[in-house]
């Protein structure tokens, strides 16, 4: 429940609190005749029925009721001219309206800041330096934590360039598609080729993938091979399309 929905039953008014504010601002009801203490009692009774205090709603109510009390006190108890200049009714209404609008702006700004704070809660960090008083340290009171030689060795290790990485154990990537293209290019314009003559200079991994590519071409009906004796030369033949 918001302050605007607070039901009031006064001698000169009955209805929600926001309607009371509206009729007071339009001067349909004289603020001097409104019992603001009864408004406070109604809000306290509402809190007792609900059994829960909403700080935001309570803050809004306190600001509004304080503005009405100050305005009513100026209307009922004007001081001497040298102490407090008496306000005309229209000036008093404008002052209250200005204060309510100012409170609304501050409330919206606070809501925006709260939303940004909640949205960036996981990214908060301290970026401001320490105050000068806390950064003043007496040299006489400072004690050595590490030996100078050990500190110099640590800094020297940080400044030393690391040795280049040894990548000799990393083999180049050999894809089946590339070896298929290599066999097709070798058979272009030739009826057959010798495997060792064509691919004997490649490394063992490349030769193994090339054999898998030859099996793939055989499955597709593009090439076949012949090996007359075990461990003998392999003759790859192109199948005429």
Coordinates of N, CA and C in Angstrom, one line a residue:
X1 N 0.8 -1.2 0.0 CA 0.0 0.0 0.0 C 0.9 1.2 0.0
X2 N 0.5 2.2 -0.8 CA 1.2 3.5 -0.9 C 0.6 4.5 0.0
X3 N 1.2 5.7 0.2 CA 0.7 6.8 1.0 C -0.6 7.3 0.3
X4 N -0.6 7.3 -1.0 CA -1.7 7.8 -1.8 C -3.0 7.0 -1.5
X5 N -2.9 5.7 -1.1 CA -4.1 4.9 -0.9 C -4.5 4.9 0.5
X6 N -3.9 5.7 1.4 CA -4.3 5.7 2.8 C -5.7 6.4 2.9
X7 N -6.7 5.6 3.5 CA -8.0 6.1 3.6 C -8.1 7.0 4.9
X8 N -8.8 8.2 4.7 CA -8.9 9.1 5.8 C -10.4 9.4 6.1
X9 N -10.7 9.6 7.3 CA -12.1 10.0 7.7 C -12.0 11.1 8.7
X10 N -11.9 12.3 8.2 CA -11.8 13.5 9.0 C -13.1 14.3 9.1
X11 N -13.1 15.3 9.9 CA -14.3 16.1 10.0 C -14.6 16.9 8.7
X12 N -13.6 17.3 8.0 CA -13.8 18.1 6.8 C -13.5 17.4 5.5
X13 N -13.1 16.1 5.6 CA -12.7 15.4 4.5 C -12.8 13.9 4.7
X14 N -13.2 13.1 3.7 CA -13.2 11.6 3.8 C -12.8 11.1 2.4
X15 N -11.7 10.3 2.4 CA -11.3 9.8 1.2 C -9.8 9.4 1.3
X16 N -9.2 9.1 0.1 CA -7.7 8.8 0.1 C -6.9 10.0 0.4
X17 N -5.6 9.7 0.8 CA -4.7 10.8 1.1 C -4.3 11.7 -0.1
X18 N -4.1 11.0 -1.3 CA -3.8 11.8 -2.5 C -4.9 12.8 -2.9
X19 N -6.1 12.4 -2.6 CA -7.2 13.3 -2.9 C -7.2 14.5 -2.0
X20 N -6.9 14.2 -0.7 CA -6.7 15.3 0.3 C -5.7 16.3 -0.2
X21 N -4.5 15.8 -0.7 CA -3.5 16.7 -1.2 C -4.0 17.5 -2.4
X22 N -4.8 16.9 -3.2 CA -5.3 17.6 -4.4 C -6.2 18.7 -4.1
X23 N -7.1 18.5 -3.2 CA -8.1 19.5 -2.8 C -7.5 20.6 -2.0
X24 N -6.4 20.3 -1.2 CA -5.7 21.3 -0.5 C -5.0 22.2 -1.5
X25 N -4.3 21.6 -2.5 CA -3.6 22.4 -3.4 C -4.5 23.3 -4.3
X26 N -5.8 22.8 -4.5 CA -6.7 23.6 -5.3 C -7.5 24.5 -4.4
X27 N -7.2 24.6 -3.1 CA -7.8 25.5 -2.1 C -9.3 25.2 -2.0
X28 N -9.7 23.9 -2.3 CA -11.1 23.6 -2.0 C -11.4 23.3 -0.6
X29 N -10.3 23.0 0.2 CA -10.4 22.8 1.6 C -9.3 23.7 2.3
X30 N -9.7 24.4 3.3 CA -8.7 25.2 4.0 C -7.8 24.3 4.8
X31 N -6.5 24.4 4.6 CA -5.6 23.6 5.4 C -5.7 23.8 6.9
X32 N -6.1 25.0 7.3 CA -6.2 25.3 8.7 C -7.2 24.5 9.4
X33 N -8.2 24.0 8.6 CA -9.3 23.2 9.2 C -9.0 21.7 9.1
X34 N -7.9 21.3 8.5 CA -7.6 19.9 8.4 C -6.8 19.4 9.7
X35 N -7.3 18.4 10.3 CA -6.6 17.9 11.5 C -5.5 16.9 11.0
X36 N -4.3 17.5 11.0 CA -3.1 16.7 10.5 C -2.8 15.6 11.5
X37 N -3.1 15.8 12.8 CA -2.8 14.8 13.8 C -3.7 13.6 13.6
X38 N -4.9 13.8 13.1 CA -5.8 12.6 12.7 C -5.2 11.9 11.6
X39 N -4.5 12.6 10.6 CA -3.9 11.9 9.5 C -2.8 11.0 10.0
X40 N -2.0 11.5 10.9 CA -0.9 10.7 11.5 C -1.4 9.5 12.2
X41 N -2.5 9.7 13.0 CA -3.1 8.6 13.8 C -3.6 7.5 12.8
X42 N -4.2 8.0 11.7 CA -4.7 7.0 10.7 C -3.6 6.2 10.1
X43 N -2.5 6.8 9.8 CA -1.3 6.1 9.3 C -0.7 5.1 10.3
X44 N -0.6 5.6 11.6 CA -0.1 4.6 12.6 C -1.1 3.4 12.8
X45 N -2.4 3.7 12.8 CA -3.3 2.5 12.9 C -3.2 1.6 11.7
X46 N -2.9 2.2 10.5 CA -2.7 1.3 9.3 C -1.4 0.5 9.5
X47 N -0.4 1.0 10.1 CA 0.8 0.3 10.3 C 0.6 -0.9 11.3
X48 N -0.2 -0.6 12.4 CA -0.6 -1.6 13.4 C -1.4 -2.8 12.7
X49 N -2.3 -2.4 11.8 CA -3.1 -3.5 11.2 C -2.2 -4.3 10.2
X50 N -1.3 -3.7 9.5 CA -0.5 -4.4 8.5 C 0.6 -5.2 9.3
X51 N 1.2 -4.6 10.3 CA 2.2 -5.3 11.1 C 3.6 -5.3 10.3
X52 N 3.7 -4.4 9.4 CA 5.0 -4.3 8.6 C 5.2 -2.9 8.2
X53 N 6.5 -2.4 8.4 CA 6.9 -1.1 8.1 C 7.7 -1.0 6.8
X54 N 7.1 -0.3 5.8 CA 7.9 -0.1 4.5 C 8.6 1.2 4.6
X55 N 9.9 1.2 4.6 CA 10.7 2.4 4.8 C 10.4 3.4 3.7
X56 N 10.3 3.0 2.5 CA 10.1 3.9 1.4 C 8.7 4.7 1.6
X57 N 7.7 3.9 1.9 CA 6.4 4.5 2.1 C 6.4 5.4 3.3
X58 N 7.0 5.0 4.4 CA 7.1 5.8 5.6 C 7.8 7.1 5.4
X59 N 8.9 7.0 4.6 CA 9.7 8.2 4.3 C 8.8 9.2 3.5
X60 N 8.1 8.7 2.5 CA 7.2 9.6 1.7 C 6.2 10.2 2.6
X61 N 5.6 9.5 3.5 CA 4.5 10.0 4.4 C 5.1 11.1 5.3
X62 N 6.3 10.8 5.9 CA 6.9 11.8 6.7 C 7.2 13.1 6.0
X63 N 7.7 13.0 4.8 CA 8.0 14.2 4.0 C 6.8 15.0 3.7
X64 N 5.7 14.3 3.3 CA 4.5 15.0 3.0 C 3.8 15.7 4.2
X65 N 3.8 14.9 5.3 CA 3.1 15.4 6.5 C 3.9 16.6 7.1
X66 N 5.3 16.5 7.0 CA 6.1 17.6 7.5 C 5.9 18.9 6.7
X67 N 5.8 18.7 5.4 CA 5.5 19.9 4.5 C 4.1 20.5 4.9
X68 N 3.1 19.7 5.1 CA 1.8 20.2 5.4 C 1.8 20.9 6.8
X69 N 2.6 20.3 7.8 CA 2.6 20.9 9.1 C 3.3 22.2 9.1
X70 N 4.4 22.3 8.3 CA 5.1 23.6 8.2 C 4.2 24.7 7.6
X71 N 3.5 24.3 6.5 CA 2.6 25.2 5.8 C 1.5 25.7 6.7
X72 N 0.9 24.7 7.5 CA -0.2 25.0 8.4 C 0.3 25.9 9.5
X73 N 1.5 25.7 10.0 CA 2.0 26.5 11.1 C 2.2 27.9 10.6
X74 N 2.6 28.1 9.4 CA 2.8 29.5 8.8 C 1.5 30.2 8.7
X75 N 0.5 29.4 8.3 CA -0.9 30.0 8.2 C -1.5 30.4 9.5
X76 N -1.3 29.5 10.5 CA -2.0 29.8 11.8 C -1.2 30.7 12.8
X77 N 0.2 30.5 12.7 CA 1.0 31.2 13.7 C 2.1 32.1 13.0
X78 N 1.6 33.1 12.3 CA 2.6 33.9 11.6 C 3.4 34.7 12.7
X79 N 4.7 34.8 12.6 CA 5.5 35.5 13.5 C 5.6 37.0 13.1
X80 N 6.5 37.7 13.8 CA 6.7 39.1 13.5 C 7.3 39.2 12.1
X81 N 7.1 40.4 11.5 CA 7.5 40.6 10.1 C 9.0 40.5 10.0
X82 N 9.7 40.9 11.1 CA 11.2 40.9 10.9 C 11.7 39.4 11.1
X83 N 10.9 38.6 11.7 CA 11.3 37.2 11.9 C 10.9 36.3 10.7
X84 N 9.7 36.4 10.3 CA 9.2 35.5 9.2 C 8.1 36.3 8.4
X85 N 8.4 36.4 7.1 CA 7.5 37.1 6.2 C 6.2 36.3 6.0
X86 N 5.1 36.9 6.2 CA 3.8 36.2 6.1 C 3.5 35.8 4.6
X87 N 3.2 34.6 4.4 CA 2.9 34.2 3.0 C 1.4 34.3 2.7
X88 N 1.2 34.7 1.5 CA -0.2 34.7 1.0 C -0.6 33.3 0.7
X89 N -1.9 33.0 0.7 CA -2.4 31.6 0.5 C -1.9 31.0 -0.8
X90 N -1.9 31.8 -1.9 CA -1.5 31.3 -3.1 C 0.0 31.0 -3.1
X91 N 0.8 31.9 -2.4 CA 2.2 31.7 -2.3 C 2.5 30.4 -1.5
X92 N 1.7 30.2 -0.4 CA 1.9 29.0 0.4 C 1.6 27.7 -0.4
X93 N 0.6 27.7 -1.2 CA 0.3 26.6 -2.1 C 1.4 26.3 -3.1
X94 N 1.9 27.4 -3.7 CA 3.0 27.2 -4.6 C 4.3 26.7 -3.9
X95 N 4.5 27.1 -2.7 CA 5.7 26.6 -2.0 C 5.6 25.1 -1.7
X96 N 4.4 24.7 -1.2 CA 4.2 23.3 -0.9 C 4.3 22.5 -2.2
X97 N 3.7 23.0 -3.3 CA 3.8 22.2 -4.5 C 5.2 22.1 -5.0
X98 N 6.0 23.2 -4.9 CA 7.4 23.2 -5.3 C 8.2 22.2 -4.4
X99 N 7.9 22.1 -3.1 CA 8.6 21.2 -2.3 C 8.2 19.7 -2.6
X100 N 6.9 19.5 -2.9 CA 6.5 18.2 -3.3 C 7.2 17.7 -4.6
X101 N 7.3 18.6 -5.6 CA 7.9 18.3 -6.8 C 9.4 18.1 -6.6
X102 N 10.0 18.9 -5.8 CA 11.4 18.6 -5.5 C 11.7 17.3 -4.8
X103 N 10.8 16.9 -3.9 CA 10.9 15.6 -3.2 C 10.7 14.5 -4.3
X104 N 9.8 14.7 -5.2 CA 9.6 13.7 -6.3 C 10.8 13.5 -7.1
X105 N 11.5 14.6 -7.4 CA 12.7 14.5 -8.2 C 13.8 13.8 -7.5
X106 N 14.0 14.1 -6.2 CA 15.0 13.4 -5.4 C 14.6 11.9 -5.3
X107 N 13.4 11.6 -5.2 CA 12.9 10.2 -5.0 C 13.2 9.4 -6.3
X108 N 12.9 10.0 -7.5 CA 13.2 9.4 -8.7 C 14.7 9.2 -8.9
X109 N 15.5 10.2 -8.5 CA 16.9 10.0 -8.6 C 17.5 8.9 -7.7
X110 N 16.9 8.8 -6.5 CA 17.3 7.8 -5.6 C 16.9 6.4 -6.2
X111 N 15.8 6.3 -6.8 CA 15.4 5.0 -7.4 C 16.3 4.6 -8.5
X112 N 16.7 5.6 -9.4 CA 17.6 5.3 -10.5 C 18.9 4.9 -9.9
X113 N 19.5 5.5 -8.9 CA 20.7 5.1 -8.3 C 20.6 3.8 -7.7
X114 N 19.5 3.5 -7.1 CA 19.3 2.1 -6.5 C 19.3 1.1 -7.5
X115 N 18.6 1.3 -8.6 CA 18.6 0.3 -9.7 C 19.9 0.1 -10.3
X116 N 20.7 1.2 -10.5 CA 22.1 1.0 -11.1 C 23.0 0.3 -10.1
X117 N 22.8 0.6 -8.8 CA 23.6 -0.1 -7.8 C 23.3 -1.6 -7.8
X118 N 22.0 -2.0 -7.9 CA 21.7 -3.4 -7.9 C 22.1 -4.1 -9.2
X119 N 22.1 -3.3 -10.3 CA 22.5 -3.9 -11.6 C 24.0 -4.1 -11.7
X120 N 24.7 -3.3 -11.0 CA 26.2 -3.4 -11.0 C 26.8 -3.9 -9.7
X121 N 26.0 -4.6 -8.9 CA 26.5 -5.0 -7.6 C 27.7 -5.9 -7.8
X122 N 27.7 -6.8 -8.8 CA 28.8 -7.7 -9.0 C 30.1 -7.1 -9.6
X123 N 30.1 -5.8 -9.9 CA 31.2 -5.2 -10.5 C 31.8 -4.0 -9.7
X124 N 31.4 -4.0 -8.4 CA 31.9 -2.9 -7.6 C 33.3 -3.1 -7.1
X125 N 34.1 -2.1 -7.1 CA 35.5 -2.2 -6.6 C 35.9 -0.8 -6.1
X126 N 36.9 -0.8 -5.3 CA 37.4 0.5 -4.7 C 38.4 1.1 -5.7
X127 N 38.1 2.2 -6.3 CA 39.0 2.9 -7.2 C 39.7 4.1 -6.6
X128 N 39.1 4.6 -5.5 CA 39.7 5.8 -4.9 C 41.0 5.5 -4.1
X129 N 42.0 6.4 -4.2 CA 43.2 6.1 -3.4 C 42.9 6.3 -1.9
X130 N 43.8 5.8 -1.1 CA 43.7 6.1 0.3 C 43.9 7.5 0.6
X131 N 43.3 8.0 1.7 CA 43.5 9.4 2.1 C 45.0 9.7 2.4
X132 N 45.4 10.9 2.2 CA 46.8 11.2 2.5 C 47.3 10.9 3.9
X133 N 46.4 11.0 4.9 CA 46.8 10.7 6.2 C 47.2 9.3 6.4
X134 N 46.5 8.4 5.7 CA 46.8 7.0 5.8 C 48.0 6.5 5.0
X135 N 48.3 7.3 4.0 CA 49.5 7.0 3.1 C 50.8 7.5 3.6
X136 N 50.8 8.2 4.7 CA 52.0 8.7 5.3 C 52.6 7.6 6.2
X137 N 53.8 7.2 5.9 CA 54.5 6.1 6.7 C 55.9 6.6 7.0
X138 N 56.2 6.5 8.3 CA 57.5 7.0 8.7 C 58.6 6.0 8.3
X139 N 59.7 6.5 7.7 CA 60.7 5.6 7.2 C 61.4 4.8 8.4
X140 N 61.5 5.5 9.5 CA 62.1 4.9 10.7 C 61.3 3.7 11.2
X141 N 60.0 3.7 11.0 CA 59.2 2.6 11.5 C 59.1 1.5 10.6
X142 N 59.6 1.7 9.3 CA 59.4 0.6 8.3 C 60.4 -0.5 8.6
X143 N 60.0 -1.7 8.5 CA 60.8 -2.9 8.7 C 60.9 -3.7 7.4
X144 N 62.1 -4.3 7.2 CA 62.3 -5.1 5.9 C 61.6 -6.4 6.0
X145 N 60.9 -6.7 5.0 CA 60.1 -8.0 4.9 C 61.0 -9.1 4.2
X146 N 61.7 -8.7 3.1 CA 62.5 -9.6 2.3 C 64.0 -9.1 2.4
X147 N 64.9 -10.0 2.2 CA 66.3 -9.6 2.1 C 66.5 -9.0 0.7
X148 N 67.4 -8.0 0.7 CA 67.6 -7.3 -0.6 C 68.0 -8.2 -1.7
X149 N 68.9 -9.2 -1.4 CA 69.3 -10.1 -2.5 C 68.2 -10.9 -3.0
X150 N 67.3 -11.4 -2.1 CA 66.2 -12.2 -2.6 C 65.2 -11.3 -3.4
X151 N 65.0 -10.1 -3.0 CA 64.1 -9.2 -3.8 C 64.7 -8.9 -5.2
X152 N 66.0 -8.7 -5.2 CA 66.7 -8.4 -6.5 C 66.6 -9.6 -7.4
X153 N 66.8 -10.8 -6.8 CA 66.7 -12.0 -7.7 C 65.3 -12.2 -8.2
X154 N 64.3 -11.9 -7.4 CA 62.9 -12.0 -7.9 C 62.6 -11.0 -9.0
X155 N 63.0 -9.8 -8.8 CA 62.8 -8.8 -9.9 C 63.6 -9.2 -11.2
X156 N 64.8 -9.7 -11.0 CA 65.6 -10.1 -12.1 C 64.9 -11.2 -12.9
X157 N 64.3 -12.2 -12.2 CA 63.6 -13.2 -12.9 C 62.4 -12.7 -13.7
X158 N 61.7 -11.6 -13.2 CA 60.6 -11.1 -13.9 C 61.1 -10.3 -15.1
X159 N 62.2 -9.8 -15.1 CA 62.7 -9.0 -16.3 C 63.4 -9.8 -17.3
X160 N 63.7 -11.1 -17.0 CA 64.4 -12.0 -17.9 C 63.4 -12.5 -18.9
X161 N 63.7 -12.4 -20.2 CA 62.8 -12.9 -21.2 C 62.8 -14.4 -21.2
X162 N 61.6 -15.1 -21.2 CA 61.6 -16.5 -21.2 C 62.1 -17.1 -22.5
X163 N 62.6 -18.3 -22.5 CA 63.1 -19.0 -23.7 C 62.0 -19.3 -24.7
X164 N 62.3 -19.3 -25.9 CA 61.2 -19.6 -26.9 C 60.7 -21.0 -26.7
X165 N 59.4 -21.1 -27.0 CA 58.7 -22.4 -26.8 C 59.2 -23.4 -27.9
X166 N 59.4 -24.7 -27.4 CA 59.7 -25.8 -28.3 C 58.5 -26.4 -28.9
X167 N 58.3 -26.2 -30.2 CA 57.1 -26.7 -30.8 C 57.4 -27.8 -31.8
X168 N 58.6 -28.4 -31.6 CA 59.0 -29.5 -32.5 C 58.1 -30.7 -32.4
X169 N 57.5 -30.9 -31.2 CA 56.7 -32.1 -31.0 C 55.3 -32.0 -31.6
X170 N 55.0 -30.8 -32.1 CA 53.6 -30.5 -32.6 C 53.7 -30.9 -34.1
X171 N 52.9 -31.8 -34.5 CA 52.8 -32.2 -35.9 C 51.8 -31.3 -36.7
X172 N 52.1 -31.0 -38.0 CA 51.2 -30.3 -38.7 C 49.9 -31.0 -38.9
X173 N 48.8 -30.3 -39.0 CA 47.5 -30.9 -39.2 C 47.3 -31.4 -40.7
X174 N 47.0 -32.7 -40.8 CA 46.7 -33.3 -42.1 C 45.3 -33.7 -42.2
X175 N 44.6 -33.1 -43.1 CA 43.1 -33.4 -43.2 C 42.9 -34.4 -44.4
X176 N 41.8 -35.1 -44.3 CA 41.5 -36.1 -45.3 C 41.1 -35.4 -46.6
X177 N 40.5 -34.2 -46.5 CA 40.1 -33.5 -47.7 C 41.3 -33.1 -48.5
X178 N 42.4 -32.7 -47.8 CA 43.6 -32.2 -48.5 C 44.3 -33.4 -49.2
X179 N 44.3 -34.6 -48.6 CA 44.9 -35.8 -49.2 C 44.1 -36.3 -50.4
X180 N 42.8 -36.2 -50.3 CA 41.9 -36.5 -51.4 C 42.3 -35.7 -52.6
X181 N 42.4 -34.4 -52.4 CA 42.7 -33.4 -53.5 C 44.1 -33.7 -54.0
X182 N 45.1 -34.1 -53.2 CA 46.4 -34.4 -53.6 C 46.4 -35.7 -54.5
X183 N 45.7 -36.7 -54.2 CA 45.6 -37.9 -55.1 C 44.9 -37.6 -56.4
X184 N 43.8 -36.8 -56.3 CA 43.1 -36.5 -57.6 C 44.0 -35.6 -58.5
X185 N 44.8 -34.7 -57.9 CA 45.7 -33.8 -58.7 C 46.8 -34.7 -59.3
X186 N 47.3 -35.7 -58.6 CA 48.4 -36.5 -59.1 C 47.9 -37.4 -60.2
X187 N 46.6 -37.8 -60.2 CA 46.0 -38.7 -61.2 C 45.5 -37.9 -62.4
X188 N 45.5 -36.6 -62.3 CA 45.0 -35.8 -63.5 C 45.9 -36.0 -64.7
X189 N 45.4 -36.4 -65.8 CA 46.1 -36.7 -67.0 C 46.9 -37.9 -67.0
X190 N 46.9 -38.7 -66.0 CA 47.7 -40.0 -65.9 C 46.7 -41.1 -65.6
X191 N 47.0 -42.3 -66.3 CA 46.2 -43.4 -65.9 C 46.5 -44.1 -64.6
X192 N 47.8 -43.9 -64.1 CA 48.2 -44.5 -62.9 C 49.4 -43.8 -62.4
X193 N 49.7 -43.9 -61.0 CA 50.8 -43.4 -60.4 C 51.3 -44.4 -59.4
X194 N 52.6 -44.2 -59.0 CA 53.3 -45.1 -58.0 C 53.2 -44.3 -56.7
X195 N 52.7 -45.0 -55.7 CA 52.5 -44.4 -54.4 C 53.8 -43.9 -53.8
X196 N 54.9 -44.7 -53.8 CA 56.1 -44.3 -53.2 C 56.8 -43.2 -54.0
X197 N 56.7 -43.2 -55.3 CA 57.3 -42.1 -56.1 C 56.5 -40.8 -55.8
X198 N 55.2 -40.9 -55.7 CA 54.4 -39.7 -55.5 C 54.4 -39.1 -54.1
X199 N 54.3 -40.1 -53.1 CA 54.1 -39.6 -51.7 C 55.2 -40.2 -50.8
X200 N 56.2 -40.8 -51.3 CA 57.2 -41.4 -50.5 C 58.0 -40.4 -49.6
X201 N 58.1 -39.1 -50.1 CA 58.8 -38.1 -49.4 C 58.1 -37.5 -48.2
X202 N 56.8 -37.8 -48.1 CA 56.0 -37.3 -47.0 C 56.3 -38.0 -45.7
X203 N 55.9 -37.4 -44.6 CA 56.1 -38.0 -43.3 C 55.1 -39.1 -43.1
X204 N 55.3 -39.9 -42.1 CA 54.5 -41.1 -41.9 C 53.0 -40.8 -41.6
X205 N 52.8 -39.7 -40.9 CA 51.4 -39.3 -40.6 C 50.7 -38.9 -41.9
X206 N 51.3 -38.2 -42.8 CA 50.7 -37.8 -44.0 C 50.5 -39.0 -44.9
X207 N 51.4 -39.9 -44.9 CA 51.3 -41.1 -45.8 C 50.1 -42.0 -45.2
X208 N 49.9 -42.0 -43.9 CA 48.8 -42.8 -43.4 C 47.5 -42.2 -43.8
X209 N 47.4 -40.9 -43.6 CA 46.1 -40.2 -44.0 C 45.9 -40.3 -45.5
X210 N 47.0 -40.4 -46.3 CA 46.8 -40.6 -47.8 C 46.3 -41.9 -48.1
X211 N 46.7 -43.0 -47.3 CA 46.1 -44.3 -47.5 C 44.6 -44.3 -47.2
X212 N 44.2 -43.6 -46.1 CA 42.7 -43.5 -45.9 C 42.0 -42.7 -47.0
X213 N 42.7 -41.7 -47.6 CA 42.1 -41.0 -48.7 C 41.9 -42.0 -49.9
X214 N 42.9 -42.9 -50.1 CA 42.8 -43.8 -51.2 C 41.7 -44.8 -51.0
X215 N 41.4 -45.2 -49.8 CA 40.3 -46.1 -49.5 C 39.0 -45.3 -49.8
X216 N 38.9 -44.0 -49.5 CA 37.7 -43.2 -49.7 C 37.5 -43.1 -51.2
X217 N 38.5 -42.9 -52.0 CA 38.4 -42.8 -53.5 C 37.9 -44.2 -54.0
X218 N 38.4 -45.3 -53.4 CA 38.0 -46.6 -53.9 C 36.5 -46.8 -53.6
X219 N 36.1 -46.3 -52.4 CA 34.7 -46.5 -52.1 C 33.8 -45.7 -53.0
X220 N 34.3 -44.6 -53.4 CA 33.5 -43.7 -54.3 C 33.6 -44.2 -55.8
X221 N 34.5 -45.1 -56.1 CA 34.6 -45.6 -57.4 C 35.5 -44.7 -58.3
X222 N 36.3 -43.9 -57.7 CA 37.2 -42.9 -58.5 C 38.6 -43.5 -58.8
X223 N 39.0 -44.4 -57.9 CA 40.4 -45.0 -58.1 C 40.4 -46.4 -57.5
X224 N 41.5 -47.1 -57.9 CA 41.7 -48.4 -57.4 C 43.2 -48.6 -57.3
X225 N 43.7 -49.7 -56.8 CA 45.2 -49.9 -56.6 C 45.5 -51.3 -56.8
X226 N 46.8 -51.6 -57.0 CA 47.3 -52.9 -57.2 C 48.7 -53.0 -56.6
X227 N 48.8 -54.1 -55.7 CA 50.1 -54.4 -55.1 C 50.4 -55.8 -55.4
X228 N 51.4 -56.1 -56.3 CA 51.7 -57.4 -56.7 C 52.3 -58.3 -55.7
X229 N 53.0 -57.8 -54.7 CA 53.6 -58.6 -53.6 C 53.5 -57.8 -52.3
X230 N 53.5 -58.6 -51.2 CA 53.5 -57.9 -49.9 C 54.7 -56.9 -49.8
X231 N 54.4 -55.7 -49.2 CA 55.4 -54.7 -49.0 C 56.0 -54.2 -50.3
X232 N 55.4 -54.6 -51.4 CA 55.9 -54.1 -52.7 C 55.3 -52.8 -53.1
X233 N 55.7 -52.2 -54.2 CA 55.2 -50.9 -54.6 C 53.6 -51.0 -54.9
X234 N 53.0 -49.8 -54.6 CA 51.5 -49.7 -54.8 C 51.3 -48.9 -56.0
X235 N 50.6 -49.4 -56.9 CA 50.2 -48.7 -58.1 C 48.7 -48.2 -58.0
X236 N 48.6 -46.9 -58.1 CA 47.2 -46.4 -58.0 C 46.7 -46.1 -59.4
X237 N 45.5 -46.6 -59.7 CA 45.0 -46.4 -61.0 C 43.7 -45.5 -60.9
X238 N 43.5 -44.7 -61.9 CA 42.3 -43.9 -62.0 C 41.3 -44.7 -62.7
X239 N 40.1 -44.7 -62.2 CA 38.9 -45.4 -62.8 C 38.3 -44.4 -63.8
X240 N 38.2 -44.9 -65.0 CA 37.6 -44.0 -66.0 C 36.1 -43.8 -65.7
X241 N 35.7 -42.5 -65.7 CA 34.3 -42.2 -65.4 C 33.3 -42.5 -66.6

